[in-house]
Amino acid sequence: RGFLARGRARAMREDRTRHLQLQFFHHCQTVIAKFFRSWRSRKHLHDFYGRKQYLATIEQRGEYTKDWLRKMHQDKLEEAKRVEEDQMRGEFDNLAGDLHHLVSTKTVPGVYNPPYNDPG
């Protein structure tokens, strides 16, 4: 009986030691993984200089876009002004073309009716 009991006790002690070692190693592995994940996220995901460069690029692209939009707006305003002037000039030419018959109704002094020969 003693021999078998000591064997069972030793097996239980080894199981308990193995279980405690596994708990310790799992805890160490968790801590190491936590530190590695935090280092990796600081290195690659939340990189200060990379983010700073990205924001500078975004700002530069925004300035380029604003300049381009401002230029396009100015071009469209000039085009609208030109179209309006052409339209008004066309309307004026149409109106003047319709009134050409009124020019001939004025009396024009001729050869037989000189302006300095005033009968009055």
Short mmCIF file of N, CA, C and O in Angstrom, two decimals:
data_model
loop_
_atom_site.label_atom_id
_atom_site.label_comp_id
_atom_site.label_asym_id
_atom_site.label_seq_id
_atom_site.Cartn_x
_atom_site.Cartn_y
_atom_site.Cartn_z
N ARG A 1 0.81 -1.19 0.00
CA ARG A 1 0.00 0.00 0.00
C ARG A 1 0.85 1.25 0.00
O ARG A 1 0.51 2.22 -0.69
N GLY A 2 1.87 1.34 0.70
CA GLY A 2 2.70 2.52 0.82
C GLY A 2 3.39 2.85 -0.50
O GLY A 2 3.53 4.02 -0.88
N PHE A 3 3.84 1.79 -1.18
CA PHE A 3 4.54 2.01 -2.44
C PHE A 3 3.61 2.64 -3.46
O PHE A 3 3.96 3.61 -4.15
N LEU A 4 2.39 2.12 -3.61
CA LEU A 4 1.42 2.66 -4.57
C LEU A 4 0.98 4.07 -4.15
O LEU A 4 0.80 4.95 -5.00
N ALA A 5 0.82 4.29 -2.87
CA ALA A 5 0.39 5.61 -2.39
C ALA A 5 1.46 6.66 -2.66
O ALA A 5 1.16 7.78 -3.07
N ARG A 6 2.74 6.30 -2.41
CA ARG A 6 3.82 7.25 -2.70
C ARG A 6 3.89 7.55 -4.20
O ARG A 6 4.13 8.68 -4.61
N GLY A 7 3.66 6.54 -5.05
CA GLY A 7 3.65 6.75 -6.53
C GLY A 7 2.52 7.67 -6.94
O GLY A 7 2.70 8.57 -7.77
N ARG A 8 1.32 7.46 -6.34
CA ARG A 8 0.20 8.34 -6.65
C ARG A 8 0.45 9.77 -6.15
O ARG A 8 0.12 10.74 -6.83
N ALA A 9 1.05 9.87 -4.98
CA ALA A 9 1.34 11.20 -4.42
C ALA A 9 2.36 11.92 -5.30
O ALA A 9 2.23 13.13 -5.55
N ARG A 10 3.39 11.18 -5.73
CA ARG A 10 4.40 11.81 -6.60
C ARG A 10 3.76 12.24 -7.92
O ARG A 10 4.04 13.32 -8.43
N ALA A 11 2.89 11.41 -8.50
CA ALA A 11 2.20 11.76 -9.75
C ALA A 11 1.33 13.00 -9.55
O ALA A 11 1.29 13.89 -10.41
N MET A 12 0.61 13.06 -8.41
CA MET A 12 -0.23 14.22 -8.13
C MET A 12 0.63 15.48 -7.96
O MET A 12 0.26 16.57 -8.43
N ARG A 13 1.80 15.30 -7.26
CA ARG A 13 2.70 16.44 -7.08
C ARG A 13 3.23 16.92 -8.43
O ARG A 13 3.29 18.12 -8.70
N GLU A 14 3.61 16.00 -9.30
CA GLU A 14 4.11 16.37 -10.62
C GLU A 14 3.01 17.04 -11.46
O GLU A 14 3.27 18.00 -12.17
N ASP A 15 1.79 16.52 -11.36
CA ASP A 15 0.66 17.15 -12.08
C ASP A 15 0.43 18.58 -11.58
O ASP A 15 0.21 19.51 -12.38
N ARG A 16 0.46 18.73 -10.25
CA ARG A 16 0.25 20.06 -9.67
C ARG A 16 1.38 21.00 -10.10
O ARG A 16 1.13 22.14 -10.49
N THR A 17 2.64 20.51 -10.08
CA THR A 17 3.79 21.33 -10.50
C THR A 17 3.67 21.68 -11.98
O THR A 17 3.89 22.84 -12.37
N ARG A 18 3.30 20.70 -12.78
CA ARG A 18 3.14 20.95 -14.23
C ARG A 18 2.02 21.97 -14.46
O ARG A 18 2.16 22.87 -15.28
N HIS A 19 0.93 21.84 -13.72
CA HIS A 19 -0.19 22.76 -13.85
C HIS A 19 0.24 24.18 -13.46
O HIS A 19 -0.07 25.16 -14.16
N LEU A 20 0.98 24.32 -12.35
CA LEU A 20 1.46 25.64 -11.92
C LEU A 20 2.44 26.22 -12.94
O LEU A 20 2.41 27.43 -13.22
N GLN A 21 3.34 25.36 -13.47
CA GLN A 21 4.28 25.85 -14.48
C GLN A 21 3.53 26.32 -15.74
O GLN A 21 3.87 27.34 -16.32
N LEU A 22 2.50 25.55 -16.16
CA LEU A 22 1.72 25.95 -17.32
C LEU A 22 1.01 27.28 -17.08
O LEU A 22 0.97 28.15 -17.96
N GLN A 23 0.46 27.45 -15.88
CA GLN A 23 -0.17 28.74 -15.55
C GLN A 23 0.85 29.88 -15.63
O GLN A 23 0.57 30.94 -16.18
N PHE A 24 2.04 29.64 -15.07
CA PHE A 24 3.09 30.65 -15.10
C PHE A 24 3.50 30.96 -16.54
O PHE A 24 3.62 32.14 -16.93
N PHE A 25 3.72 29.92 -17.36
CA PHE A 25 4.15 30.15 -18.74
C PHE A 25 3.05 30.83 -19.56
O PHE A 25 3.34 31.70 -20.39
N HIS A 26 1.80 30.48 -19.32
CA HIS A 26 0.70 31.15 -20.02
C HIS A 26 0.64 32.62 -19.63
O HIS A 26 0.42 33.49 -20.48
N HIS A 27 0.84 32.91 -18.36
CA HIS A 27 0.87 34.30 -17.91
C HIS A 27 2.02 35.06 -18.57
O HIS A 27 1.84 36.19 -19.06
N CYS A 28 3.22 34.44 -18.60
CA CYS A 28 4.38 35.08 -19.25
C CYS A 28 4.12 35.30 -20.74
O CYS A 28 4.44 36.37 -21.28
N GLN A 29 3.52 34.31 -21.38
CA GLN A 29 3.22 34.43 -22.81
C GLN A 29 2.23 35.57 -23.04
O GLN A 29 2.36 36.33 -24.00
N THR A 30 1.25 35.72 -22.16
CA THR A 30 0.28 36.80 -22.29
C THR A 30 0.95 38.16 -22.15
O THR A 30 0.68 39.08 -22.93
N VAL A 31 1.83 38.30 -21.18
CA VAL A 31 2.54 39.56 -20.98
C VAL A 31 3.43 39.87 -22.19
O VAL A 31 3.45 41.01 -22.69
N ILE A 32 4.15 38.88 -22.68
CA ILE A 32 5.03 39.09 -23.84
C ILE A 32 4.20 39.49 -25.06
O ILE A 32 4.56 40.43 -25.80
N ALA A 33 3.08 38.80 -25.29
CA ALA A 33 2.23 39.13 -26.44
C ALA A 33 1.67 40.54 -26.30
O ALA A 33 1.58 41.29 -27.29
N LYS A 34 1.30 40.93 -25.08
CA LYS A 34 0.77 42.28 -24.85
C LYS A 34 1.83 43.33 -25.21
O LYS A 34 1.54 44.31 -25.90
N PHE A 35 3.06 43.12 -24.75
CA PHE A 35 4.13 44.07 -25.06
C PHE A 35 4.43 44.09 -26.55
O PHE A 35 4.66 45.16 -27.13
N PHE A 36 4.43 42.93 -27.17
CA PHE A 36 4.72 42.88 -28.61
C PHE A 36 3.62 43.59 -29.41
O PHE A 36 3.92 44.35 -30.34
N ARG A 37 2.36 43.33 -29.06
CA ARG A 37 1.27 43.99 -29.77
C ARG A 37 1.33 45.50 -29.61
O ARG A 37 1.10 46.25 -30.56
N SER A 38 1.63 45.97 -28.41
CA SER A 38 1.71 47.42 -28.20
C SER A 38 2.88 48.01 -28.96
O SER A 38 2.76 49.08 -29.57
N TRP A 39 4.02 47.31 -28.97
CA TRP A 39 5.18 47.80 -29.73
C TRP A 39 4.87 47.85 -31.22
O TRP A 39 5.16 48.82 -31.89
N ARG A 40 4.24 46.78 -31.71
CA ARG A 40 3.93 46.71 -33.14
C ARG A 40 2.94 47.79 -33.54
O ARG A 40 3.06 48.41 -34.60
N SER A 41 1.93 48.05 -32.72
CA SER A 41 0.96 49.09 -33.06
C SER A 41 1.60 50.47 -33.02
O SER A 41 1.30 51.31 -33.87
N ARG A 42 2.50 50.71 -32.08
CA ARG A 42 3.20 52.00 -32.06
C ARG A 42 4.14 52.13 -33.25
O ARG A 42 4.30 53.21 -33.80
N LYS A 43 4.74 51.02 -33.65
CA LYS A 43 5.72 51.04 -34.73
C LYS A 43 5.05 51.21 -36.09
O LYS A 43 5.53 51.97 -36.93
N HIS A 44 3.95 50.50 -36.32
CA HIS A 44 3.37 50.45 -37.65
C HIS A 44 2.02 51.15 -37.76
O HIS A 44 1.76 51.82 -38.76
N LEU A 45 1.14 51.00 -36.80
CA LEU A 45 -0.21 51.55 -36.94
C LEU A 45 -0.30 53.01 -36.52
O LEU A 45 -0.89 53.83 -37.21
N HIS A 46 0.26 53.33 -35.37
CA HIS A 46 0.15 54.68 -34.83
C HIS A 46 1.50 55.39 -34.88
O HIS A 46 1.91 56.03 -33.93
N ASP A 47 2.16 55.26 -36.02
CA ASP A 47 3.48 55.86 -36.20
C ASP A 47 3.34 57.38 -36.23
O ASP A 47 2.65 57.93 -37.08
N PHE A 48 3.99 58.07 -35.31
CA PHE A 48 3.87 59.52 -35.19
C PHE A 48 4.36 60.22 -36.45
O PHE A 48 3.67 61.08 -37.01
N TYR A 49 5.54 59.84 -36.93
CA TYR A 49 6.12 60.52 -38.09
C TYR A 49 5.37 60.16 -39.37
O TYR A 49 5.19 61.00 -40.25
N GLY A 50 4.93 58.90 -39.44
CA GLY A 50 4.12 58.51 -40.60
C GLY A 50 2.81 59.27 -40.65
O GLY A 50 2.37 59.74 -41.70
N ARG A 51 2.18 59.41 -39.49
CA ARG A 51 0.92 60.15 -39.42
C ARG A 51 1.14 61.62 -39.74
O ARG A 51 0.35 62.26 -40.42
N LYS A 52 2.27 62.17 -39.25
CA LYS A 52 2.59 63.56 -39.52
C LYS A 52 2.79 63.78 -41.03
O LYS A 52 2.28 64.75 -41.60
N GLN A 53 3.49 62.86 -41.67
CA GLN A 53 3.69 62.95 -43.11
C GLN A 53 2.36 62.81 -43.85
O GLN A 53 2.09 63.53 -44.82
N TYR A 54 1.52 61.90 -43.40
CA TYR A 54 0.21 61.69 -44.02
C TYR A 54 -0.63 62.97 -43.92
O TYR A 54 -1.25 63.39 -44.89
N LEU A 55 -0.63 63.60 -42.75
CA LEU A 55 -1.40 64.83 -42.58
C LEU A 55 -0.85 65.95 -43.46
O LEU A 55 -1.62 66.75 -44.01
N ALA A 56 0.47 66.03 -43.60
CA ALA A 56 1.06 67.04 -44.49
C ALA A 56 0.64 66.78 -45.93
O ALA A 56 0.32 67.73 -46.67
N THR A 57 0.61 65.51 -46.34
CA THR A 57 0.19 65.17 -47.69
C THR A 57 -1.27 65.55 -47.91
O THR A 57 -1.63 66.10 -48.95
N ILE A 58 -2.11 65.26 -46.93
CA ILE A 58 -3.53 65.60 -47.02
C ILE A 58 -3.70 67.11 -47.12
O ILE A 58 -4.51 67.61 -47.91
N GLU A 59 -2.95 67.85 -46.32
CA GLU A 59 -3.04 69.31 -46.36
C GLU A 59 -2.62 69.84 -47.73
O GLU A 59 -3.27 70.72 -48.30
N GLN A 60 -1.54 69.29 -48.27
CA GLN A 60 -1.05 69.70 -49.59
C GLN A 60 -2.09 69.40 -50.66
O GLN A 60 -2.38 70.25 -51.52
N ARG A 61 -2.69 68.24 -50.60
CA ARG A 61 -3.71 67.86 -51.56
C ARG A 61 -4.93 68.76 -51.44
O ARG A 61 -5.54 69.16 -52.44
N GLY A 62 -5.28 69.13 -50.20
CA GLY A 62 -6.40 70.04 -49.99
C GLY A 62 -6.14 71.41 -50.57
O GLY A 62 -7.04 72.01 -51.19
N GLU A 63 -4.92 71.92 -50.41
CA GLU A 63 -4.58 73.22 -50.98
C GLU A 63 -4.64 73.16 -52.51
O GLU A 63 -5.16 74.08 -53.15
N TYR A 64 -4.12 72.09 -53.08
CA TYR A 64 -4.17 71.93 -54.53
C TYR A 64 -5.61 71.90 -55.01
O TYR A 64 -5.96 72.56 -56.00
N THR A 65 -6.47 71.18 -54.30
CA THR A 65 -7.87 71.08 -54.68
C THR A 65 -8.56 72.44 -54.57
O THR A 65 -9.33 72.83 -55.45
N LYS A 66 -8.28 73.16 -53.48
CA LYS A 66 -8.89 74.49 -53.34
C LYS A 66 -8.45 75.43 -54.45
O LYS A 66 -9.27 76.17 -55.00
N ASP A 67 -7.16 75.40 -54.80
CA ASP A 67 -6.68 76.25 -55.89
C ASP A 67 -7.34 75.88 -57.21
O ASP A 67 -7.75 76.75 -57.98
N TRP A 68 -7.44 74.57 -57.47
CA TRP A 68 -8.05 74.11 -58.71
C TRP A 68 -9.52 74.53 -58.76
O TRP A 68 -10.00 75.02 -59.80
N LEU A 69 -10.24 74.37 -57.65
CA LEU A 69 -11.66 74.77 -57.63
C LEU A 69 -11.81 76.27 -57.79
O LEU A 69 -12.73 76.74 -58.47
N ARG A 70 -10.92 77.04 -57.16
CA ARG A 70 -10.97 78.50 -57.31
C ARG A 70 -10.75 78.90 -58.76
O ARG A 70 -11.47 79.75 -59.31
N LYS A 71 -9.77 78.25 -59.42
CA LYS A 71 -9.50 78.56 -60.83
C LYS A 71 -10.68 78.17 -61.71
O LYS A 71 -11.07 78.92 -62.61
N MET A 72 -11.25 77.00 -61.47
CA MET A 72 -12.40 76.57 -62.26
C MET A 72 -13.59 77.52 -62.07
O MET A 72 -14.30 77.84 -63.03
N HIS A 73 -13.81 77.97 -60.84
CA HIS A 73 -14.90 78.92 -60.56
C HIS A 73 -14.66 80.22 -61.32
O HIS A 73 -15.59 80.77 -61.94
N GLN A 74 -13.42 80.71 -61.29
CA GLN A 74 -13.08 81.95 -62.00
C GLN A 74 -13.29 81.76 -63.50
O GLN A 74 -13.85 82.65 -64.17
N ASP A 75 -12.87 80.62 -64.05
CA ASP A 75 -13.06 80.36 -65.48
C ASP A 75 -14.54 80.31 -65.84
O ASP A 75 -14.96 80.85 -66.87
N LYS A 76 -15.34 79.69 -64.98
CA LYS A 76 -16.78 79.61 -65.26
C LYS A 76 -17.42 81.00 -65.19
O LYS A 76 -18.31 81.30 -65.99
N LEU A 77 -16.99 81.83 -64.24
CA LEU A 77 -17.52 83.19 -64.18
C LEU A 77 -17.16 83.98 -65.43
O LEU A 77 -18.01 84.68 -66.00
N GLU A 78 -15.91 83.86 -65.89
CA GLU A 78 -15.50 84.57 -67.10
C GLU A 78 -16.26 84.06 -68.31
O GLU A 78 -16.68 84.85 -69.16
N GLU A 79 -16.46 82.76 -68.39
CA GLU A 79 -17.21 82.18 -69.51
C GLU A 79 -18.66 82.66 -69.48
O GLU A 79 -19.22 83.02 -70.53
N ALA A 80 -19.27 82.70 -68.30
CA ALA A 80 -20.65 83.17 -68.20
C ALA A 80 -20.74 84.64 -68.60
O ALA A 80 -21.69 85.06 -69.29
N LYS A 81 -19.77 85.43 -68.19
CA LYS A 81 -19.75 86.85 -68.55
C LYS A 81 -19.60 87.02 -70.06
O LYS A 81 -20.28 87.83 -70.69
N ARG A 82 -18.72 86.22 -70.66
CA ARG A 82 -18.51 86.30 -72.11
C ARG A 82 -19.78 85.89 -72.86
O ARG A 82 -20.19 86.55 -73.82
N VAL A 83 -20.43 84.82 -72.40
CA VAL A 83 -21.66 84.37 -73.05
C VAL A 83 -22.74 85.43 -72.92
O VAL A 83 -23.47 85.72 -73.89
N GLU A 84 -22.84 86.05 -71.75
CA GLU A 84 -23.85 87.10 -71.56
C GLU A 84 -23.57 88.30 -72.46
O GLU A 84 -24.49 88.85 -73.07
N GLU A 85 -22.28 88.69 -72.59
CA GLU A 85 -21.94 89.80 -73.47
C GLU A 85 -22.25 89.46 -74.92
O GLU A 85 -22.77 90.31 -75.66
N ASP A 86 -21.93 88.23 -75.34
CA ASP A 86 -22.24 87.82 -76.72
C ASP A 86 -23.74 87.82 -76.95
O ASP A 86 -24.21 88.24 -78.02
N GLN A 87 -24.51 87.37 -75.97
CA GLN A 87 -25.96 87.34 -76.10
C GLN A 87 -26.51 88.76 -76.20
O GLN A 87 -27.37 89.05 -77.05
N MET A 88 -26.00 89.65 -75.33
CA MET A 88 -26.47 91.04 -75.38
C MET A 88 -26.07 91.70 -76.70
O MET A 88 -26.85 92.45 -77.29
N ARG A 89 -24.85 91.41 -77.19
CA ARG A 89 -24.41 91.97 -78.48
C ARG A 89 -25.30 91.45 -79.60
O ARG A 89 -25.68 92.21 -80.51
N GLY A 90 -25.65 90.17 -79.56
CA GLY A 90 -26.54 89.61 -80.58
C GLY A 90 -27.92 90.25 -80.53
O GLY A 90 -28.51 90.56 -81.57
N GLU A 91 -28.44 90.45 -79.33
CA GLU A 91 -29.75 91.12 -79.20
C GLU A 91 -29.68 92.54 -79.74
O GLU A 91 -30.59 93.02 -80.42
N PHE A 92 -28.58 93.24 -79.43
CA PHE A 92 -28.42 94.61 -79.91
C PHE A 92 -28.34 94.64 -81.44
O PHE A 92 -28.96 95.48 -82.09
N ASP A 93 -27.55 93.69 -82.02
CA ASP A 93 -27.44 93.64 -83.47
C ASP A 93 -28.78 93.33 -84.11
O ASP A 93 -29.13 93.90 -85.16
N ASN A 94 -29.56 92.44 -83.50
CA ASN A 94 -30.90 92.15 -84.02
C ASN A 94 -31.78 93.38 -83.97
O ASN A 94 -32.49 93.69 -84.93
N LEU A 95 -31.75 94.07 -82.85
CA LEU A 95 -32.57 95.27 -82.70
C LEU A 95 -32.12 96.35 -83.68
O LEU A 95 -32.96 96.99 -84.34
N ALA A 96 -30.82 96.55 -83.82
CA ALA A 96 -30.31 97.56 -84.75
C ALA A 96 -30.62 97.16 -86.19
O ALA A 96 -30.89 98.01 -87.03
N GLY A 97 -30.58 95.89 -86.48
CA GLY A 97 -30.90 95.42 -87.83
C GLY A 97 -32.36 95.65 -88.17
O GLY A 97 -32.72 95.91 -89.32
N ASP A 98 -33.23 95.56 -87.17
CA ASP A 98 -34.66 95.78 -87.41
C ASP A 98 -34.97 97.27 -87.58
O ASP A 98 -36.00 97.63 -88.13
N LEU A 99 -34.09 98.14 -87.11
CA LEU A 99 -34.35 99.58 -87.17
C LEU A 99 -33.60 100.28 -88.31
O LEU A 99 -33.58 101.50 -88.36
N HIS A 100 -33.00 99.52 -89.23
CA HIS A 100 -32.20 100.15 -90.28
C HIS A 100 -33.04 101.02 -91.21
O HIS A 100 -32.54 101.95 -91.82
N HIS A 101 -34.33 100.73 -91.33
CA HIS A 101 -35.17 101.51 -92.25
C HIS A 101 -35.40 102.93 -91.74
O HIS A 101 -35.75 103.82 -92.47
N LEU A 102 -35.20 103.15 -90.43
CA LEU A 102 -35.42 104.48 -89.89
C LEU A 102 -34.28 105.44 -90.25
O LEU A 102 -34.46 106.65 -90.20
N VAL A 103 -33.13 104.92 -90.64
CA VAL A 103 -31.99 105.77 -90.97
C VAL A 103 -32.29 106.57 -92.24
O VAL A 103 -31.96 107.74 -92.35
N SER A 104 -32.96 105.98 -93.19
CA SER A 104 -33.19 106.64 -94.47
C SER A 104 -34.28 107.71 -94.40
O SER A 104 -34.50 108.43 -95.35
N THR A 105 -35.01 107.82 -93.33
CA THR A 105 -36.09 108.80 -93.25
C THR A 105 -35.61 110.17 -92.82
O THR A 105 -36.37 111.12 -92.86
N LYS A 106 -34.35 110.30 -92.44
CA LYS A 106 -33.83 111.61 -92.07
C LYS A 106 -33.58 112.42 -93.35
O LYS A 106 -33.20 111.86 -94.37
N THR A 107 -33.75 113.69 -93.22
CA THR A 107 -33.45 114.55 -94.38
C THR A 107 -31.98 114.85 -94.39
O THR A 107 -31.39 115.24 -93.38
N VAL A 108 -31.39 114.64 -95.52
CA VAL A 108 -29.97 114.87 -95.69
C VAL A 108 -29.82 116.02 -96.71
O VAL A 108 -30.40 115.95 -97.80
N PRO A 109 -29.10 117.09 -96.35
CA PRO A 109 -28.94 118.16 -97.34
C PRO A 109 -28.17 117.65 -98.55
O PRO A 109 -27.18 116.94 -98.41
N GLY A 110 -28.65 117.97 -99.72
CA GLY A 110 -28.03 117.49 -100.94
C GLY A 110 -27.32 118.62 -101.67
O GLY A 110 -27.06 119.69 -101.12
N VAL A 111 -27.07 118.39 -102.95
CA VAL A 111 -26.36 119.37 -103.76
C VAL A 111 -27.23 120.59 -104.03
O VAL A 111 -26.79 121.74 -103.97
N TYR A 112 -28.52 120.35 -104.26
CA TYR A 112 -29.42 121.44 -104.59
C TYR A 112 -29.97 122.13 -103.36
O TYR A 112 -30.63 123.14 -103.46
N ASN A 113 -29.70 121.57 -102.19
CA ASN A 113 -30.21 122.16 -100.95
C ASN A 113 -29.04 122.31 -99.99
O ASN A 113 -28.93 121.59 -99.03
N PRO A 114 -28.10 123.24 -100.22
CA PRO A 114 -26.96 123.36 -99.35
C PRO A 114 -27.37 123.89 -97.98
O PRO A 114 -28.35 124.61 -97.85
N PRO A 115 -26.65 123.54 -96.93
CA PRO A 115 -27.03 123.93 -95.59
C PRO A 115 -26.86 125.43 -95.35
O PRO A 115 -27.53 126.00 -94.48
N TYR A 116 -26.00 126.09 -96.07
CA TYR A 116 -25.79 127.50 -95.83
C TYR A 116 -26.82 128.36 -96.56
O TYR A 116 -26.86 129.57 -96.43
N ASN A 117 -27.64 127.74 -97.37
CA ASN A 117 -28.67 128.47 -98.10
C ASN A 117 -29.97 128.39 -97.32
O ASN A 117 -30.87 127.65 -97.63
N ASP A 118 -30.08 129.22 -96.31
CA ASP A 118 -31.27 129.19 -95.43
C ASP A 118 -32.27 130.21 -95.96
O ASP A 118 -32.00 131.42 -96.00
N PRO A 119 -33.45 129.76 -96.38
CA PRO A 119 -34.41 130.71 -96.94
C PRO A 119 -35.05 131.59 -95.88
O PRO A 119 -35.71 132.56 -96.20
N GLY A 120 -34.91 131.27 -94.64
CA GLY A 120 -35.62 131.96 -93.61
C GLY A 120 -35.13 133.21 -93.13
O GLY A 120 -35.10 134.32 -93.28
#
